[in-house]
mmCIF file of C-alpha atoms in Angstrom:
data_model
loop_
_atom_site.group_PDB
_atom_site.id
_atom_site.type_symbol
_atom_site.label_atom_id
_atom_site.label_comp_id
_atom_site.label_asym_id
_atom_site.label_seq_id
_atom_site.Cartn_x
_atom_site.Cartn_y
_atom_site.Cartn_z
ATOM 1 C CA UNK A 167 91.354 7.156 -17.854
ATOM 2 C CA UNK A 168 89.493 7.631 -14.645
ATOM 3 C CA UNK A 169 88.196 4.505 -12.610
ATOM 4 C CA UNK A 170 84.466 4.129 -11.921
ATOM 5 C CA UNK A 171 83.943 5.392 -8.235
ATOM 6 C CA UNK A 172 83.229 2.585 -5.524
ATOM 7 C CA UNK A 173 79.615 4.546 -4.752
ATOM 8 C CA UNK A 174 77.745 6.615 -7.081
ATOM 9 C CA UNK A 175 74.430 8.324 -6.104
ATOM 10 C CA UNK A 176 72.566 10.628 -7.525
ATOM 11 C CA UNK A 177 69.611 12.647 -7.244
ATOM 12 C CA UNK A 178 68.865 10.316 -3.226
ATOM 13 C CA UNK A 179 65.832 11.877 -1.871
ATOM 14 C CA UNK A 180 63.298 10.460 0.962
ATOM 15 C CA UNK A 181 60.179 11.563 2.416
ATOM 16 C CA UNK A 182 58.202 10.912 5.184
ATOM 17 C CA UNK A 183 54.785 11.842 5.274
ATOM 18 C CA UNK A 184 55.589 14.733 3.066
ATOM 19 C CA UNK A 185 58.463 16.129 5.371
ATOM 20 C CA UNK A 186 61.552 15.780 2.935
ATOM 21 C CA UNK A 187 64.500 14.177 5.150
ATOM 22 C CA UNK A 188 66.444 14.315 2.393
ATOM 23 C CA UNK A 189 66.746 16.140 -0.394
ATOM 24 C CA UNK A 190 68.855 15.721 -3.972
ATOM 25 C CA UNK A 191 72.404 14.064 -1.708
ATOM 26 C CA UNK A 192 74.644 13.133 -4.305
ATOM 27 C CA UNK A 193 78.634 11.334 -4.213
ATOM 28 C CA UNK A 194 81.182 9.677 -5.730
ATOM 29 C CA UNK A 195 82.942 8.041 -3.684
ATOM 30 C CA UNK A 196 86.393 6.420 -4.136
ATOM 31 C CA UNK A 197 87.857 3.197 -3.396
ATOM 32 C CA UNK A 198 89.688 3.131 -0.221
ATOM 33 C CA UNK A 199 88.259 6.959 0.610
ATOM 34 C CA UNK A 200 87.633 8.019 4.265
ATOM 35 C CA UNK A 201 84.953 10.903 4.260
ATOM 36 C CA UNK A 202 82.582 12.050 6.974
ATOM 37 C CA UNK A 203 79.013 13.161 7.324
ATOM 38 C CA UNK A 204 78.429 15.838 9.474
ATOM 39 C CA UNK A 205 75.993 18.183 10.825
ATOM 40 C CA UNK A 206 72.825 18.869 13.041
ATOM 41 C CA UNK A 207 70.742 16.730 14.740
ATOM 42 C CA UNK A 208 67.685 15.929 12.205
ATOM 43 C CA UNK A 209 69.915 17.168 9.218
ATOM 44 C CA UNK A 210 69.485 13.443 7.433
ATOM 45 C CA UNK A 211 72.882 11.809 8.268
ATOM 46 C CA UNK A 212 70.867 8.478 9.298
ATOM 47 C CA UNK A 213 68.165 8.664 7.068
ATOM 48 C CA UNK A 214 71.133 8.551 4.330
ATOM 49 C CA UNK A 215 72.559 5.254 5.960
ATOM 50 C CA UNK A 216 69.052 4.412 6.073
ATOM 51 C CA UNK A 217 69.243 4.219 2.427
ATOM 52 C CA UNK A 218 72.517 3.063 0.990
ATOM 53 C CA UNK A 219 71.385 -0.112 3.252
ATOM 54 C CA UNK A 220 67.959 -0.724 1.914
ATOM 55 C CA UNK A 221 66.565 -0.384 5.524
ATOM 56 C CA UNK A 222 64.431 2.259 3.815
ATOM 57 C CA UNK A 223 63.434 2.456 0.169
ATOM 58 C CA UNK A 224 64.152 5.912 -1.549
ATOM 59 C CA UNK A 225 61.611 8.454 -2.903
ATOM 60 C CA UNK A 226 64.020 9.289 -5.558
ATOM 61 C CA UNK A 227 66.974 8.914 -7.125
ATOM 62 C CA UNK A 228 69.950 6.332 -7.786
ATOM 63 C CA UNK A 229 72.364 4.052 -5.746
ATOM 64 C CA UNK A 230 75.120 2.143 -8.043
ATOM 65 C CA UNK A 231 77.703 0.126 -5.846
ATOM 66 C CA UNK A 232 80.436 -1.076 -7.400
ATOM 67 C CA UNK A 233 78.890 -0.895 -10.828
ATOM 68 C CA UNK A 234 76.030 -2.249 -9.537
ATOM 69 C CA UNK A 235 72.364 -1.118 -8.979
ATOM 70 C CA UNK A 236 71.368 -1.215 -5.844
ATOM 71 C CA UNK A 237 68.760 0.936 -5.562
ATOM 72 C CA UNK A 238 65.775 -1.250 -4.384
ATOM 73 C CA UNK A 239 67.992 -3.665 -3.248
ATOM 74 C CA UNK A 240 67.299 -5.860 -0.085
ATOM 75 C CA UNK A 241 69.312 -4.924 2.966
ATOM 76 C CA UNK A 242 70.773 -8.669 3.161
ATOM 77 C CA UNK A 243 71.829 -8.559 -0.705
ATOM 78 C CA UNK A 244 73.450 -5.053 -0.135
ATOM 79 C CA UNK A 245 75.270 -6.672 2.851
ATOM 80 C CA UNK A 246 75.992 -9.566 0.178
ATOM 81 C CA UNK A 247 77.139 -7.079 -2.040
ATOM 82 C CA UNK A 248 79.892 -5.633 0.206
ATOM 83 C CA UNK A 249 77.982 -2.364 2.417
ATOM 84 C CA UNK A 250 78.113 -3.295 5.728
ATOM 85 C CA UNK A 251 77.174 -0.526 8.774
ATOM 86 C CA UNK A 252 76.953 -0.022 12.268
ATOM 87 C CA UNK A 253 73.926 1.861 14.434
ATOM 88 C CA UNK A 254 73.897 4.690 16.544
ATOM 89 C CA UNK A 255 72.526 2.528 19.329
ATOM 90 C CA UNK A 256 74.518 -0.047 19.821
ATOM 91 C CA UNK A 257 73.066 -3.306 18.374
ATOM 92 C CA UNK A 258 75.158 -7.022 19.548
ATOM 93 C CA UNK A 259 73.808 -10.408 19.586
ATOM 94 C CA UNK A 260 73.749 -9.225 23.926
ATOM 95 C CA UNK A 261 73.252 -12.816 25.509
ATOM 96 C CA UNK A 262 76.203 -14.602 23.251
ATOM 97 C CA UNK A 263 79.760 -14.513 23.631
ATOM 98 C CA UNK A 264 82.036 -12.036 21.988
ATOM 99 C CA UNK A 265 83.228 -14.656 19.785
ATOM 100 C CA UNK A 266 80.144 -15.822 18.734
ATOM 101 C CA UNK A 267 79.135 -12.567 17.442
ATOM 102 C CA UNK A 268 81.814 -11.997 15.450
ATOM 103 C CA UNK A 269 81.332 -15.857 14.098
ATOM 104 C CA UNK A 270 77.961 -15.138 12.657
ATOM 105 C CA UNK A 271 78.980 -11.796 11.245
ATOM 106 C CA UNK A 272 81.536 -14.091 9.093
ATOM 107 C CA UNK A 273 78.430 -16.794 8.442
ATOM 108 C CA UNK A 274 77.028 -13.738 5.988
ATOM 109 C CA UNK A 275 79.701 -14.616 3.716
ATOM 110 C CA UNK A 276 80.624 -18.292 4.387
ATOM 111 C CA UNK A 277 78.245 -21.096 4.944
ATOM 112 C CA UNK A 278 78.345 -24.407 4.785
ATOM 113 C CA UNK A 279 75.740 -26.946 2.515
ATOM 114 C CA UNK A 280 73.372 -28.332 4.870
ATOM 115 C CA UNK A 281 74.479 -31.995 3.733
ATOM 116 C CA UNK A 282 77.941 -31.120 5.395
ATOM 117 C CA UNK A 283 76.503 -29.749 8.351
ATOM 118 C CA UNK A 284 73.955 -33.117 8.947
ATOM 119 C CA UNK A 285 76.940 -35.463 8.643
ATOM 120 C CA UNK A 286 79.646 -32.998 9.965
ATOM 121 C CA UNK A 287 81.840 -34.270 7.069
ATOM 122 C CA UNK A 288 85.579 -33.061 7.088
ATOM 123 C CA UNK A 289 84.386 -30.313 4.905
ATOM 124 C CA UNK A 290 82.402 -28.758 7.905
ATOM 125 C CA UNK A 291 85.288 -29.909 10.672
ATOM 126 C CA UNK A 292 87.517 -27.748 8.509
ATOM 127 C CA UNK A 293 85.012 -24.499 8.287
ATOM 128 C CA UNK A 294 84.280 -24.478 11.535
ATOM 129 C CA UNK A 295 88.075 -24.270 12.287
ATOM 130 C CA UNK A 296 88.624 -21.448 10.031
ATOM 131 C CA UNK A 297 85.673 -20.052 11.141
ATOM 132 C CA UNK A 298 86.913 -19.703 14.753
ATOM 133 C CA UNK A 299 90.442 -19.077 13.638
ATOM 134 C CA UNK A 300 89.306 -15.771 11.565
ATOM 135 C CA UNK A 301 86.510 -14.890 14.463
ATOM 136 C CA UNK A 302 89.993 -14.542 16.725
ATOM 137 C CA UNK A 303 92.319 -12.800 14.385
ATOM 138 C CA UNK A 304 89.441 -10.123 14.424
ATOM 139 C CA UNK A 305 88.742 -10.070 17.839
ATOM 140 C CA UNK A 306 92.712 -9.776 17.995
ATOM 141 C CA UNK A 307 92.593 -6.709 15.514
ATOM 142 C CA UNK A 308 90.207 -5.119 17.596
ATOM 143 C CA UNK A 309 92.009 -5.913 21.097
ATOM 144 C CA UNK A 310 89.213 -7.732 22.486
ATOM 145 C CA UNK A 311 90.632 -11.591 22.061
ATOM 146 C CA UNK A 312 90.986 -11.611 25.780
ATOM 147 C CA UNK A 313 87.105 -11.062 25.673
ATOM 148 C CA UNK A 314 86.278 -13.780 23.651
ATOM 149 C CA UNK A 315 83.785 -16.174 26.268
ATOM 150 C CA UNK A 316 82.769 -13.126 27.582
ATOM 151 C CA UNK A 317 79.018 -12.530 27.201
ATOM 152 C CA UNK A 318 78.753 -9.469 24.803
ATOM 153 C CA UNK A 319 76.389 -7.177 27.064
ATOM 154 C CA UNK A 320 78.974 -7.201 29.947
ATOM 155 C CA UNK A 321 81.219 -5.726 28.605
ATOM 156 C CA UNK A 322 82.133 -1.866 28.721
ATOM 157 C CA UNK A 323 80.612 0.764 26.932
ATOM 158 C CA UNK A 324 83.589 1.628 24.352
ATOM 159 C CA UNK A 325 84.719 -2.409 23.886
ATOM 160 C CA UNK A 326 80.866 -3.205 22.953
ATOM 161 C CA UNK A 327 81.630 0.309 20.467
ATOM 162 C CA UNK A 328 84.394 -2.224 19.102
ATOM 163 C CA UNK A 329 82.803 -5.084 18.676
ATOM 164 C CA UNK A 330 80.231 -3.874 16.549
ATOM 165 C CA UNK A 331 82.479 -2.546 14.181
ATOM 166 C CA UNK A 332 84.442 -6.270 14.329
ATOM 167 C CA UNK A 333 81.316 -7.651 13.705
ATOM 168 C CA UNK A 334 80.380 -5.567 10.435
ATOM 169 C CA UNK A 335 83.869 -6.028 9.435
ATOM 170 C CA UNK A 336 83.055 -9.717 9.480
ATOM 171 C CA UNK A 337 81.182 -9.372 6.975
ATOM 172 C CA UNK A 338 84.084 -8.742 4.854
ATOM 173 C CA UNK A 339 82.656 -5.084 2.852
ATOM 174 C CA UNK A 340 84.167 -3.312 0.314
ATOM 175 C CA UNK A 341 82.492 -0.243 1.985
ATOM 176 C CA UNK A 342 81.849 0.364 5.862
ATOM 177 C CA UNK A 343 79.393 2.725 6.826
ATOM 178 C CA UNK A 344 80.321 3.939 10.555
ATOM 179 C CA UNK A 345 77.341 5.714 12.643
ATOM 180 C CA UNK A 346 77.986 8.148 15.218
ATOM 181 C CA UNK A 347 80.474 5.244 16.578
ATOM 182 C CA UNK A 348 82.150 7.800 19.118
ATOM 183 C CA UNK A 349 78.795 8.115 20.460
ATOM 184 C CA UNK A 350 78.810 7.740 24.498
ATOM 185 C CA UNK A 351 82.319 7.540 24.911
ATOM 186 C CA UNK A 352 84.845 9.726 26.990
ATOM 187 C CA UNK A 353 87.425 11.433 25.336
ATOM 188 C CA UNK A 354 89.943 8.630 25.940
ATOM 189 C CA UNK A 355 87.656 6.457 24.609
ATOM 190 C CA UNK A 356 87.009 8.775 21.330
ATOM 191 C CA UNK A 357 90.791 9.253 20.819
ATOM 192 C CA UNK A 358 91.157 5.338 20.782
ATOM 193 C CA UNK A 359 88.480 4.849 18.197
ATOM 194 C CA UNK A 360 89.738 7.256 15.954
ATOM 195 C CA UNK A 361 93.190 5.781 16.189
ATOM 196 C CA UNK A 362 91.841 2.834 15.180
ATOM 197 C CA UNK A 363 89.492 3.859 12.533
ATOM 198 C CA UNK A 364 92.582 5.436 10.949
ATOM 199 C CA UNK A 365 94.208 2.110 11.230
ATOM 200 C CA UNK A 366 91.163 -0.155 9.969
ATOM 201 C CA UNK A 367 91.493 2.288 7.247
ATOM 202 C CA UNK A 368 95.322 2.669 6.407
ATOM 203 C CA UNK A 369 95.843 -1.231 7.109
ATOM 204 C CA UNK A 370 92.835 -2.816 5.494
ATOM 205 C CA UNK A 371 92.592 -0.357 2.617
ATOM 206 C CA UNK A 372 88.991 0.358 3.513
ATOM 207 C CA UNK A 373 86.721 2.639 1.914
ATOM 208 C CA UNK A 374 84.473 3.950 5.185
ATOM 209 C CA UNK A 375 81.892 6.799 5.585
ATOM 210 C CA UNK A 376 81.610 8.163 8.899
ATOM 211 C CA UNK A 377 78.383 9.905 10.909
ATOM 212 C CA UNK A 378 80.299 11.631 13.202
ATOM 213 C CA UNK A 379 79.382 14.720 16.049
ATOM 214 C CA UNK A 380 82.501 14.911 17.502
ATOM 215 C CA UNK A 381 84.619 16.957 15.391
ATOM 216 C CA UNK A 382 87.925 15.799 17.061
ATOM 217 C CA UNK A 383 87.455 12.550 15.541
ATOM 218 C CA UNK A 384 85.898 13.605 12.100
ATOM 219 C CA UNK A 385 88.726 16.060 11.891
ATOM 220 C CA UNK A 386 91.275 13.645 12.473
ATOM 221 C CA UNK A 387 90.730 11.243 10.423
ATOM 222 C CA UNK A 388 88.560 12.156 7.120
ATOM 223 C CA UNK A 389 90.009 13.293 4.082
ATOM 224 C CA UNK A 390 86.496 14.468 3.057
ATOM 225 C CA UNK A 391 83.947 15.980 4.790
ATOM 226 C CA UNK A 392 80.266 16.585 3.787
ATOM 227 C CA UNK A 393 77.769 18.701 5.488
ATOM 228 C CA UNK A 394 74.086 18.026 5.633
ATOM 229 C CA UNK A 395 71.327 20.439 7.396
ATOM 230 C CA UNK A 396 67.145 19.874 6.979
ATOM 231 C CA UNK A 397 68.308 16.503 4.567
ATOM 232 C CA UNK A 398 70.410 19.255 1.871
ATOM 233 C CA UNK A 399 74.194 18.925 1.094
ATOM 234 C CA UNK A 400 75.705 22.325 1.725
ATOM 235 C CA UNK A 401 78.853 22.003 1.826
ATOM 236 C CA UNK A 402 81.884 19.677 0.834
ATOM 237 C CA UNK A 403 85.464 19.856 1.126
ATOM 238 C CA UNK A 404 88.675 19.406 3.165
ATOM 239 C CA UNK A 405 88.527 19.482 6.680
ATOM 240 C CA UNK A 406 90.021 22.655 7.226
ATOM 241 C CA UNK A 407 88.031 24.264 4.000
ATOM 242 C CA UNK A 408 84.786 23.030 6.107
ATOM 243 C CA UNK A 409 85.547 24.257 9.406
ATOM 244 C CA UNK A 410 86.038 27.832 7.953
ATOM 245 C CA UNK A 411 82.648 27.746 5.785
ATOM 246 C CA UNK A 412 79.886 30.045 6.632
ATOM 247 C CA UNK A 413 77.013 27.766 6.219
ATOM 248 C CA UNK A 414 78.491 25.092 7.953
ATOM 249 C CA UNK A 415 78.775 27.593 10.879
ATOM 250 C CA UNK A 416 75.457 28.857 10.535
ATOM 251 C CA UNK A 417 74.062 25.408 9.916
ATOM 252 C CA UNK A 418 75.268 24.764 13.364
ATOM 253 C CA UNK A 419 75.641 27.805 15.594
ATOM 254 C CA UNK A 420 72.828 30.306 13.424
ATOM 255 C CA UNK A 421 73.386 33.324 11.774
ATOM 256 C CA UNK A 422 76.411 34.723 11.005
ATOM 257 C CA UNK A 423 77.638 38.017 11.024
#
């Protein structure tokens, strides 16, 4: 007997002001699965993450997360729930420290009662530790432990890229919704990230959708690839079934002969 996918949507449609930014997407999505979203600018690929986050409410159709309905959910109980996501611009708690960040990324799922925070009973002593102790083994997965006092808007381009993936990883999901994260970087920088999405992946067991433009990375590291253009799915497949498919290539380079 097959096993219930992680993410089941059907039927996902949103409009704005009558222009349809997407139209009918529909997955199933495994556990532990590594597919990308690809295609032109405008095709829907954000308005999607849009969605599966409750940032924006749907027009039509159905969201079910782990069993679970999460349609009109709010974006903090699909956090709750296990989706977490990062932006295409890159959004940090700037004037805190690196560790910090990551700290109240974990504080989404663990929180003390306020009685043990007034009296700082041993209860609190001993979250805080952990706390701290799990914000460095993070920042230590992510090699940016030597970062940790740093404030978070000083640092480079491609470690702040890192850090907001350790931070939605803090958050402990079942499901981790990655937005153009290559965006901005050089191609060192976008060979390092998808080494280490492919390890975040293989290691953790992570089920992760990736918004991707460069096609080194989405190449390299999806099993899956979809392809979105004016908010339709037209295509799905294998990486190498998608780079050879006509309207993928007319989707992004026009007609083709």
């Amino acid at each position: 007997m097959l096993s219930s996918p992680l993410l089941h949507v059907r039927g996902l449609s949103k409009s704005f002001r009558g222009v349809q930014a997407l139209q009918n997407y529909q997955i199933d999505l495994a556990e532990r699965e590594l597919i990308g979203v690809i295609g032109p600018n405008g095709a829907g690929k954000t308005t999607l993450f849009n969605l599966l986050t409750g940032v924006v409410a749907p027009s039509h159709g159905r969201i079910v997360f782990g069993g679970r309905d999460i349609t009109h959910a709010s974006p903090e109980a699909i956090c709750r729930a296990g989706i977490a996501r990062t932006f295409q611009n890159i959004r940090l708690f700037r004037r805190l420290s690196v560790l910090d960040n990551v700290s109240l990324g974990l504080q989404m799922r663990r929180q003390p009662s306020l009685h043990q925070i007034v009296l700082r009973s041993p209860g609190y002593v001993l979250y805080e530790h952990r706390l701290h102790q799990r914000a460095l083994e993070l920042l230590d997965l992510f090699h940016l432990a030597g970062y940790a006092s740093q404030q978070a808007d000083t640092l480079p381009y491609g470690l702040q890229r890192r850090l907001e993936i350790a931070i939605a990883l803090a958050t402990e999901p079942r499901l981790l919704l990655l937005d153009e994260p290559a965006a901005g970087m050089n191609p060192t920088e976008a060979e390092d990230l998808m080494h280490l999405i492919a390890r975040l992946h293989r290691e953790l067991g992570l089920t992760i959708i990736l918004i991707e433009h460069n096609m080194r990375v989405v190449m390299g590291v999806c099993q899956r690839i979809q392809v979105l253009n004016y908010g339709r799915l037209i295509a799905e497949g294998k990486p190498e079934e998608i780079q050879q498919d006509s309207r993928v290539l007319e989707a992004y380079l026009g007609t083709v002969a």
